[in-house]
Short mmCIF file of C-alpha atoms in Angstrom, two decimals:
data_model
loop_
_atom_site.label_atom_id
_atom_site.label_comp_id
_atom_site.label_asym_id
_atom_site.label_seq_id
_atom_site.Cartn_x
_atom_site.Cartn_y
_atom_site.Cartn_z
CA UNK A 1 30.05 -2.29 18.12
CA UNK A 2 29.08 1.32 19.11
CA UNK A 3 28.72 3.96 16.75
CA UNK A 4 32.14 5.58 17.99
CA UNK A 5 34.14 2.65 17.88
CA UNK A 6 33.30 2.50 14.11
CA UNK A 7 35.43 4.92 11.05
CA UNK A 8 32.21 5.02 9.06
CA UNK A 9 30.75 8.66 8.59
CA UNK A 10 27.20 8.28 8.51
CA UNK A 11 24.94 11.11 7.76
CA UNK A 12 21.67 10.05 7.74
CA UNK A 13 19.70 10.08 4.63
CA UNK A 14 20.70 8.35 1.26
CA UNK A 15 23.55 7.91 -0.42
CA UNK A 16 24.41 10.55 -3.10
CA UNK A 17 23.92 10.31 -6.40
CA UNK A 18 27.48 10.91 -7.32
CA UNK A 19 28.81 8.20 -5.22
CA UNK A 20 26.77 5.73 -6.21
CA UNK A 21 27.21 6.50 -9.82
CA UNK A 22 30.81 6.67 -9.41
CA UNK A 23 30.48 2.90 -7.57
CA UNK A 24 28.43 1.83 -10.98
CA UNK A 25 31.04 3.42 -13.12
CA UNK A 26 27.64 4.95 -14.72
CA UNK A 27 24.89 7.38 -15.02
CA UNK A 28 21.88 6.25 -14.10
CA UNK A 29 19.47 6.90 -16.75
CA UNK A 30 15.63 5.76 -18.57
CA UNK A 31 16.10 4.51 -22.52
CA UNK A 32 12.41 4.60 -23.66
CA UNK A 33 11.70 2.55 -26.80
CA UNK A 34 8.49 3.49 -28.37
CA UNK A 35 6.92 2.19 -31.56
CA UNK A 36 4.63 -0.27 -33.15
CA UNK A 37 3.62 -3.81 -32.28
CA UNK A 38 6.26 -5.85 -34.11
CA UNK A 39 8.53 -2.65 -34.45
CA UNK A 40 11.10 -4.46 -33.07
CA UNK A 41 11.54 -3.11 -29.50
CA UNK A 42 12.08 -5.58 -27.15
CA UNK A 43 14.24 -7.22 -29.68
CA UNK A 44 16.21 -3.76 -29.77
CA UNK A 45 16.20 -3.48 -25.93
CA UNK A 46 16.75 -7.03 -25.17
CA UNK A 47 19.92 -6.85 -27.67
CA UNK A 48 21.04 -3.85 -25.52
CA UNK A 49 20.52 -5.25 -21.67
CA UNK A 50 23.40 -8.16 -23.05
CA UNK A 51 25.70 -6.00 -24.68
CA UNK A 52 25.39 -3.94 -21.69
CA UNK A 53 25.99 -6.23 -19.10
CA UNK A 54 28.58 -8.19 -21.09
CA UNK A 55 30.31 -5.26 -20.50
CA UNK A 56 29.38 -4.48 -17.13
CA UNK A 57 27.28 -1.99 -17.10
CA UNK A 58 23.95 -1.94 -14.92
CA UNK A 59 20.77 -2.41 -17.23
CA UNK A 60 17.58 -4.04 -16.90
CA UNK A 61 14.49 -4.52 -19.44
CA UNK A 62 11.07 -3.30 -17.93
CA UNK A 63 8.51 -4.73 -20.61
CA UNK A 64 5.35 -5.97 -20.59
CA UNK A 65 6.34 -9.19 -19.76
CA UNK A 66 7.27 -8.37 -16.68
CA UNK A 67 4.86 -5.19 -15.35
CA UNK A 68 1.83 -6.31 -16.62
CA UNK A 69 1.70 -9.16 -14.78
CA UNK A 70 3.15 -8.20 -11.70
CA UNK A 71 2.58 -4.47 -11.07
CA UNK A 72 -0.09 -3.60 -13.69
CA UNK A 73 -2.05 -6.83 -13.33
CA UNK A 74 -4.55 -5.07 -12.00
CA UNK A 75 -5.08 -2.61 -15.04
CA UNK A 76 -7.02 -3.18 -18.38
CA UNK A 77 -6.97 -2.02 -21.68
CA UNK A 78 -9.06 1.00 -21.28
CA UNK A 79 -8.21 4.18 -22.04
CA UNK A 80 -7.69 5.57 -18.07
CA UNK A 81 -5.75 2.35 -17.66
CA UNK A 82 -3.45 2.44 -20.32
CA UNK A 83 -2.34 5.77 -18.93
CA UNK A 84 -1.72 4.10 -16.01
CA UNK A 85 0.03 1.88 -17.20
CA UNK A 86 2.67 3.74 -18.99
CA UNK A 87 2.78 6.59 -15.55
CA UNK A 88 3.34 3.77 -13.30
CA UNK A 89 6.00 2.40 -15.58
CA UNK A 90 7.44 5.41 -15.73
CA UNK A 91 7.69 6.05 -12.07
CA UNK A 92 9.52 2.40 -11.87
CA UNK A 93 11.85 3.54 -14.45
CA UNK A 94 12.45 6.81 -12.87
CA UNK A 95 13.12 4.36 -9.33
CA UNK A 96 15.70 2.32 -11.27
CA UNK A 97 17.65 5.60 -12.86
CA UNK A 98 17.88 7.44 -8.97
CA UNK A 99 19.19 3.62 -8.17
CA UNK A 100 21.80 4.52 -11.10
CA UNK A 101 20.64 1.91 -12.68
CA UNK A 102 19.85 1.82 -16.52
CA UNK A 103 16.07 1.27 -17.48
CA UNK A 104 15.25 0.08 -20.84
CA UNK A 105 11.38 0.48 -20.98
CA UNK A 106 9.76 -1.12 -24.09
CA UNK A 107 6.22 -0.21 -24.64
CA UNK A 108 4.30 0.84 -27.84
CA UNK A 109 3.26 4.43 -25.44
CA UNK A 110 1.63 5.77 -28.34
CA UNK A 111 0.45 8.81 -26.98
CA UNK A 112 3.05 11.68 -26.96
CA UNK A 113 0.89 13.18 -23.82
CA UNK A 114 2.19 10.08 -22.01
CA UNK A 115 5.58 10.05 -22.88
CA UNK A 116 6.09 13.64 -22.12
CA UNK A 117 4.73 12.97 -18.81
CA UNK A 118 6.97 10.65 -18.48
CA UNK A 119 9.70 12.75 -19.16
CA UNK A 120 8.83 15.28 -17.44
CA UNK A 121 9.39 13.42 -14.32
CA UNK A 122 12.67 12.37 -15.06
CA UNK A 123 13.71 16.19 -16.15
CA UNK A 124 12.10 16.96 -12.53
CA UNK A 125 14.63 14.90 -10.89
CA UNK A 126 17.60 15.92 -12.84
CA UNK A 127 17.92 12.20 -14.64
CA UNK A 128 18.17 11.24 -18.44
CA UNK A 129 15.35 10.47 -20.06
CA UNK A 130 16.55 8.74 -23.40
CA UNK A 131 13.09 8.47 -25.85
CA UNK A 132 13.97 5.88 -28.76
CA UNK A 133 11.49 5.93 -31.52
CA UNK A 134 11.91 2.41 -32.99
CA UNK A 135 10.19 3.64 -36.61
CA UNK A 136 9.47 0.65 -38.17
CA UNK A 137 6.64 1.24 -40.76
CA UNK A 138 3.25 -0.07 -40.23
CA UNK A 139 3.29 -1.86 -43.55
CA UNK A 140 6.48 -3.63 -42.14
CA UNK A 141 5.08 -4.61 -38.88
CA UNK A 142 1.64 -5.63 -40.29
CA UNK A 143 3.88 -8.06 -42.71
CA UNK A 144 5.62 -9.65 -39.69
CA UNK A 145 3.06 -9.83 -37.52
CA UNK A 146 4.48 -12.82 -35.20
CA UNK A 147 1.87 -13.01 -33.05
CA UNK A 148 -0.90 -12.44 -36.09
CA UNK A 149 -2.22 -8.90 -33.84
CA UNK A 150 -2.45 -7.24 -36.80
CA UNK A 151 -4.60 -9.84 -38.73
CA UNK A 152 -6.76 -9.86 -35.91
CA UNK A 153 -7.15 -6.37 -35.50
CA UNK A 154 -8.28 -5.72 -39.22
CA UNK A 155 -10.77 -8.54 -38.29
CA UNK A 156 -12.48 -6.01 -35.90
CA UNK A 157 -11.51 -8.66 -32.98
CA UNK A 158 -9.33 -6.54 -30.95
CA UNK A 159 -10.62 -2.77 -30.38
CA UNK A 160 -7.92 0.20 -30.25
CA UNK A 161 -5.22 -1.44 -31.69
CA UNK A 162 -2.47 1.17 -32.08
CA UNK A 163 -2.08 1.64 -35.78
CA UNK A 164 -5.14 0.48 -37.29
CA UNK A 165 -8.18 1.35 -34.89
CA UNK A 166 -5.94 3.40 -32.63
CA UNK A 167 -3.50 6.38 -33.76
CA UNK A 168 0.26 5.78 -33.02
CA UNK A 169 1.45 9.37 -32.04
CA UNK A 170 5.40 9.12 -33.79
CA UNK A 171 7.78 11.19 -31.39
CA UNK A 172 8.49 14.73 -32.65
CA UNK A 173 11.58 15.38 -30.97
CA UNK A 174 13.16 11.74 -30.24
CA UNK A 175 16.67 11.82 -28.35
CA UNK A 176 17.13 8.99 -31.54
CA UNK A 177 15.49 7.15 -34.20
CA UNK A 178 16.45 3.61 -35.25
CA UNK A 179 15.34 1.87 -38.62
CA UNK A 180 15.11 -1.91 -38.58
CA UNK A 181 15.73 -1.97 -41.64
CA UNK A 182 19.17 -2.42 -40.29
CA UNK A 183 20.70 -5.24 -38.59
CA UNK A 184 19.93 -5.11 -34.65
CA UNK A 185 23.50 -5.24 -33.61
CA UNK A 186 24.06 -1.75 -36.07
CA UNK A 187 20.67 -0.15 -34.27
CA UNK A 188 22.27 -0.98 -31.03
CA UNK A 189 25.46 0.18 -31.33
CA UNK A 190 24.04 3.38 -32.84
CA UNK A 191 22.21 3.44 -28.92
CA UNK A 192 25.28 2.47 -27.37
CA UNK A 193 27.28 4.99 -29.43
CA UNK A 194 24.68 7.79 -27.84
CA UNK A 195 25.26 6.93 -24.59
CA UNK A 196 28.68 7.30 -24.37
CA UNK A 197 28.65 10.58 -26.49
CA UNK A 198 26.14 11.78 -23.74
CA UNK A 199 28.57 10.21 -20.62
CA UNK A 200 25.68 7.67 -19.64
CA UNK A 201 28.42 4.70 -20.47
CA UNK A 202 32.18 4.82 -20.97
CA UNK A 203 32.83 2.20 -23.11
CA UNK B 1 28.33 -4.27 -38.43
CA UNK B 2 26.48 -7.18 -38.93
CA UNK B 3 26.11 -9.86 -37.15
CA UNK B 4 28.02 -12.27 -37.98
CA UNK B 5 30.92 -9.87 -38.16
CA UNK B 6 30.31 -10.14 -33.99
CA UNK B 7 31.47 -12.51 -31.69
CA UNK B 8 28.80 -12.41 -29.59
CA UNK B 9 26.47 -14.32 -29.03
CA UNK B 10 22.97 -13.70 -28.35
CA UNK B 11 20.30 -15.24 -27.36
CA UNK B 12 16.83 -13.62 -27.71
CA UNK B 13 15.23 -12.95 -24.50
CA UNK B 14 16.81 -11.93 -20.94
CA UNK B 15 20.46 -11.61 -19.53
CA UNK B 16 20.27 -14.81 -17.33
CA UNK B 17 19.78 -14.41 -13.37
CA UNK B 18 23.03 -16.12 -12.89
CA UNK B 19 25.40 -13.79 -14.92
CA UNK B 20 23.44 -10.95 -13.56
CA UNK B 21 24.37 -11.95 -10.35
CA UNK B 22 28.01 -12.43 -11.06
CA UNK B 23 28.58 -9.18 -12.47
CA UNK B 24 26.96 -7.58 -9.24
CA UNK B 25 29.15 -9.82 -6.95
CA UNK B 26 25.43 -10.20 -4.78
CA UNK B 27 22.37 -12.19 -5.30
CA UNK B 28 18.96 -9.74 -5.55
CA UNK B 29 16.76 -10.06 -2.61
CA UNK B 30 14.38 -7.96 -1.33
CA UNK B 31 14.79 -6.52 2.49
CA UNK B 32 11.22 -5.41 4.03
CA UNK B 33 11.69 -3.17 6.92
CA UNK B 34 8.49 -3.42 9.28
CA UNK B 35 7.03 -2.06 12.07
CA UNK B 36 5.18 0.87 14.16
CA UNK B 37 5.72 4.67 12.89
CA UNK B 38 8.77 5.78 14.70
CA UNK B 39 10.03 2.15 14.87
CA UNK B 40 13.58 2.97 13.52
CA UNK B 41 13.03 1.49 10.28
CA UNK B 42 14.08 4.03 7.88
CA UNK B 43 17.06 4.88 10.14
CA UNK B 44 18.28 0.91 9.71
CA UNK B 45 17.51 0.98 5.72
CA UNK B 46 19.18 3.77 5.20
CA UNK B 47 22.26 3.30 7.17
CA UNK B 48 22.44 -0.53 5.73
CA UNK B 49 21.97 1.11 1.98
CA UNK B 50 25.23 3.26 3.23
CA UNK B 51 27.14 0.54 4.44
CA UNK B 52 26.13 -1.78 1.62
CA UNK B 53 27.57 0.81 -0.91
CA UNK B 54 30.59 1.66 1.07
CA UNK B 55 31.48 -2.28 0.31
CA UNK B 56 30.88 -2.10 -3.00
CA UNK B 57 27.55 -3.65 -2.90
CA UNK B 58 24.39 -2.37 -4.84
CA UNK B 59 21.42 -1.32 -3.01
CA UNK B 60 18.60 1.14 -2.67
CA UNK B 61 16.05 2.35 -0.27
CA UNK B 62 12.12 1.88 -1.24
CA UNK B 63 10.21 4.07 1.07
CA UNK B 64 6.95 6.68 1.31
CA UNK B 65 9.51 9.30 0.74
CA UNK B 66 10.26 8.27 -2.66
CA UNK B 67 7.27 6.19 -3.86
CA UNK B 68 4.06 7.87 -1.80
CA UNK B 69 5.16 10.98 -4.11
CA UNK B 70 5.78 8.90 -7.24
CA UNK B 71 4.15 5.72 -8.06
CA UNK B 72 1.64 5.61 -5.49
CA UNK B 73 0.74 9.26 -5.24
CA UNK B 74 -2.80 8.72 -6.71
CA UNK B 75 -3.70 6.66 -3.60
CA UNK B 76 -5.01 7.38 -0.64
CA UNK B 77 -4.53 5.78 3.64
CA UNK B 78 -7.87 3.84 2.53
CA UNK B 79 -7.96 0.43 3.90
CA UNK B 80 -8.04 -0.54 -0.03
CA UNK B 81 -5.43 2.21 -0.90
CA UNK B 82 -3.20 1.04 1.87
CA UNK B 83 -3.27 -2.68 0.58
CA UNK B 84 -2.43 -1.13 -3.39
CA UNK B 85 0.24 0.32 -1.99
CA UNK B 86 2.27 -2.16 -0.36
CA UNK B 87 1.47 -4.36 -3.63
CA UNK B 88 2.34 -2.16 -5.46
CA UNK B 89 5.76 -1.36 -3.39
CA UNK B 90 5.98 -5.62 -3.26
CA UNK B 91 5.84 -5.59 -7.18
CA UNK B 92 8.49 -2.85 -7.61
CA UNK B 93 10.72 -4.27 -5.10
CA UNK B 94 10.61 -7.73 -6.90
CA UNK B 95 11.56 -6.08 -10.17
CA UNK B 96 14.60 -4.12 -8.51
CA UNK B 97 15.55 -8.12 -6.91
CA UNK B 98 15.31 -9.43 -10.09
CA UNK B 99 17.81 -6.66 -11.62
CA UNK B 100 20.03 -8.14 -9.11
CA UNK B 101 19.33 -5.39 -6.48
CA UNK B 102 19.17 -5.36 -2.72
CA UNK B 103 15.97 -3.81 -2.19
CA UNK B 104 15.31 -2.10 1.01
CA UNK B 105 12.04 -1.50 1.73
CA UNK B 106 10.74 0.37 4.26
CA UNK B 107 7.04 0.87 5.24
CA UNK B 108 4.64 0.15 8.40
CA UNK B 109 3.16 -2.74 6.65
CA UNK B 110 1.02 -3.52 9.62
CA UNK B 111 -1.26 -5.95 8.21
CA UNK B 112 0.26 -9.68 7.64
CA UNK B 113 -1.58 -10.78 5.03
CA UNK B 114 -0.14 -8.04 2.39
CA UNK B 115 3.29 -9.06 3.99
CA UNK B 116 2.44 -12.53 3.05
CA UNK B 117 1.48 -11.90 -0.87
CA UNK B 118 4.83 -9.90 -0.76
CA UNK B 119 6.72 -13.13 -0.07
CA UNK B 120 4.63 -15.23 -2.06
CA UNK B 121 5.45 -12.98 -5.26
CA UNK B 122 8.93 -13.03 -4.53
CA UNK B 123 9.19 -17.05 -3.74
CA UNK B 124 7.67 -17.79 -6.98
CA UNK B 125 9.80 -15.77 -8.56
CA UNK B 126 12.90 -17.89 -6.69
CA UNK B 127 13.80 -14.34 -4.89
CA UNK B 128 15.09 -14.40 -1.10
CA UNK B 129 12.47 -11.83 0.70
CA UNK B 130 13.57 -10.74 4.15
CA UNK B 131 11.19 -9.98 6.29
CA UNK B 132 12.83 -8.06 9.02
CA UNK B 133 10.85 -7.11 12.32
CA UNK B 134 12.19 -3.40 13.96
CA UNK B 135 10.29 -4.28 17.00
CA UNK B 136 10.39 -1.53 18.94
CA UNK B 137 7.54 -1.09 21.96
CA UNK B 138 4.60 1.44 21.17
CA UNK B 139 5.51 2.89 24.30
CA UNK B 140 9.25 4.21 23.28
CA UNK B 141 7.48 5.07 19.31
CA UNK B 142 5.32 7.21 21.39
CA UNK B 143 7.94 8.94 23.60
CA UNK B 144 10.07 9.53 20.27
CA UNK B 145 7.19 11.03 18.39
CA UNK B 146 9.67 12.95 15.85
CA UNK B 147 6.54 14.38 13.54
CA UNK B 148 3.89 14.45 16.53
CA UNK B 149 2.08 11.73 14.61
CA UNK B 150 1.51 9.68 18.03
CA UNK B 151 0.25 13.15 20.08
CA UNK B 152 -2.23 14.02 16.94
CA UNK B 153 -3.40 10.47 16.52
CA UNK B 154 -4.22 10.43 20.68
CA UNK B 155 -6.05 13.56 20.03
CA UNK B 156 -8.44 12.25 17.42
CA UNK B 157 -7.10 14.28 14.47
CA UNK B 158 -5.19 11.14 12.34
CA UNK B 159 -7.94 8.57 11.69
CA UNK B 160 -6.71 4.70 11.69
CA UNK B 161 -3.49 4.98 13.18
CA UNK B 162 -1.05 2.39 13.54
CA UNK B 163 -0.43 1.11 16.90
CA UNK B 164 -2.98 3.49 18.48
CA UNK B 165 -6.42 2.95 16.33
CA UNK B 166 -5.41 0.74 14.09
CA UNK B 167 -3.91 -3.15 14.75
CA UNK B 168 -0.14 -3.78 13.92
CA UNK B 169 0.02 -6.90 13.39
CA UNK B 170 3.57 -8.51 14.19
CA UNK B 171 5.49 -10.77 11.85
CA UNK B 172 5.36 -14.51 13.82
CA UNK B 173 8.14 -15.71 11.49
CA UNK B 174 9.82 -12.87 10.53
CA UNK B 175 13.93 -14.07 9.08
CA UNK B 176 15.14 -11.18 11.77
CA UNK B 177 13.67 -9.14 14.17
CA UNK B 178 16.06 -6.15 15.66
CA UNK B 179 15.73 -4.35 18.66
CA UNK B 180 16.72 -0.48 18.47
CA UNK B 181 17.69 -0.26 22.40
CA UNK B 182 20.93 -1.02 20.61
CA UNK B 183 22.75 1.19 18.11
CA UNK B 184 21.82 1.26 14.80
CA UNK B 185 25.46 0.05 13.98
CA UNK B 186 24.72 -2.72 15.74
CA UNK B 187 21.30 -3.42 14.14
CA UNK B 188 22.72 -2.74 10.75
CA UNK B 189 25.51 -5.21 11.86
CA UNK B 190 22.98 -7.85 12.77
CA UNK B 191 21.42 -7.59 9.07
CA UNK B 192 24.78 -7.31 7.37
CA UNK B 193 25.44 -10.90 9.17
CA UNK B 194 22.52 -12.23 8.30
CA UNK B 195 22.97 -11.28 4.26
CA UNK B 196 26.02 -12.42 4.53
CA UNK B 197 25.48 -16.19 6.19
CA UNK B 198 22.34 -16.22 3.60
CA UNK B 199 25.16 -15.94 0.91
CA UNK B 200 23.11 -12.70 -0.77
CA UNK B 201 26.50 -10.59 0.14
CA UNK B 202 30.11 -11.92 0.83
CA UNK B 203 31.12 -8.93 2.90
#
């Protein structure tokens, strides 16, 4: 088939933004979730990606889990590579919100330098940047301490560890601020309930 | 609301692959576009990623454009910072086939072997990779020359270039290889087919 005997319009170069939101019947868009170890995060963001695609919306959890292994495998703990970390992250999440996708990045990002770098990015390229401080208190997390971090922190047998031998830098201006004190499902709807306000989701 | 007020049900941990899929009528797989500067390559990915979303199917374009400025703008054309950077465009690709996303990436990619870990991430992740061959003779590359890459590179002034002083090695098993003495239509057509008889689209 030749180009003329087709009824497709192609200019080359990508797809707009508007068209491919309107195909995903939503705005593409980064929700950051930053907080302690043990705040609850990835339980918060997890939560979100099913309600989300239960009701099909486009949403996908970039965690640790997932990016240090694959595209930070190659970074440490130090403190260059910890920036690292969170830019390249943030460039991936920035990737999946042009894609109109919705990024739900859970990392503990304790520095605010980072996360307004992070930001900044998005801002640049006209795209929501959602920051989520999940503020669950250290005395909290230290109490539930699944994987027993915390205990082996105070032990002196991990260095830096945000919150006791490393400062955790709480957002001053979050777009929200959920207490787990609360239920999951209630935290999550109060997200969900701030993306539609903002015209991220419909509902 | 609490939970038990909710008739969901949720599982800790991720939206499975499978309902992720269904909701995006299209398995994820990851497309890699190779070949010699000039090729056509970013012509093909981005008129596939317009005729993908014309039919209602979700895909985006990986390419320098987008990630040389973004994730990958702290490395360099050294033979080390060329091989980061198609890992680290592998690893991002993987993570937008995993979200259920046709990933179309497009980059020289001369060297095999980072072709090769490519795949190899993606297979163990049970993701279809694509590699797809625009195998277009140095000769015609040259005579295109769109950004006078070719004339500088014959002069001396662009160190390591593909195809002129540096190898391109071509795939020996690539899953397509398209020729661009055709129209694009007609390449794009050929890939569309191909998805399509793969069962990654249903066209």
């Amino acid at each position: 088939m030749s180009q003329n005997q087709s009824n497709i319009v192609w200019q080359h170069g990508r797809v707009t933004r508007d068209k491919r939101e309107a195909l995903f019947n939503q705005r593409g868009a980064t929700l950051w979730f930053t907080g302690l170890s043990g705040a609850g995060k990835s339980t918060l963001a997890f939560l979100l990606e099913h309600l989300l695609v239960e009701r099909g919306y486009k949403a996908y959890v970039l965690d640790g889990d997932n990016v240090r292994h694959g595209l930070n495998a190659n970074l440490g703990f130090s403190a260059v590579d910890r920036e690292e970390n969170i830019r390249r992250v943030g460039e991936v999440a920035r990737l999946f919100a042009d894609a109109s996708m919705l990024a739900l990045a859970s990392f503990i990002s304790p520095f605010a330098r980072d996360r307004a770098l992070v930001r900044e990015l998005h801002e640049a390229a006209d795209l929501p940047f959602v920051e989520i401080f999940v503020d669950t208190p250290l005395a909290v997390c230290e109490e539930r301490d699944p994987k027993q971090l915390y205990a082996r922190a105070r032990r002196g047998e991990i260095a830096d560890f945000t919150g006791i031998s490393s400062p955790y830098e709480a957002p001053e201006k979050p777009e929200l601020t959920v207490t787990t004190d609360r239920e999951p499902l209630a935290c999550a709807e109060q997200v969900l309930d701030y993306l539609h306000r903002r015209g991220i989701i419909r509902l």
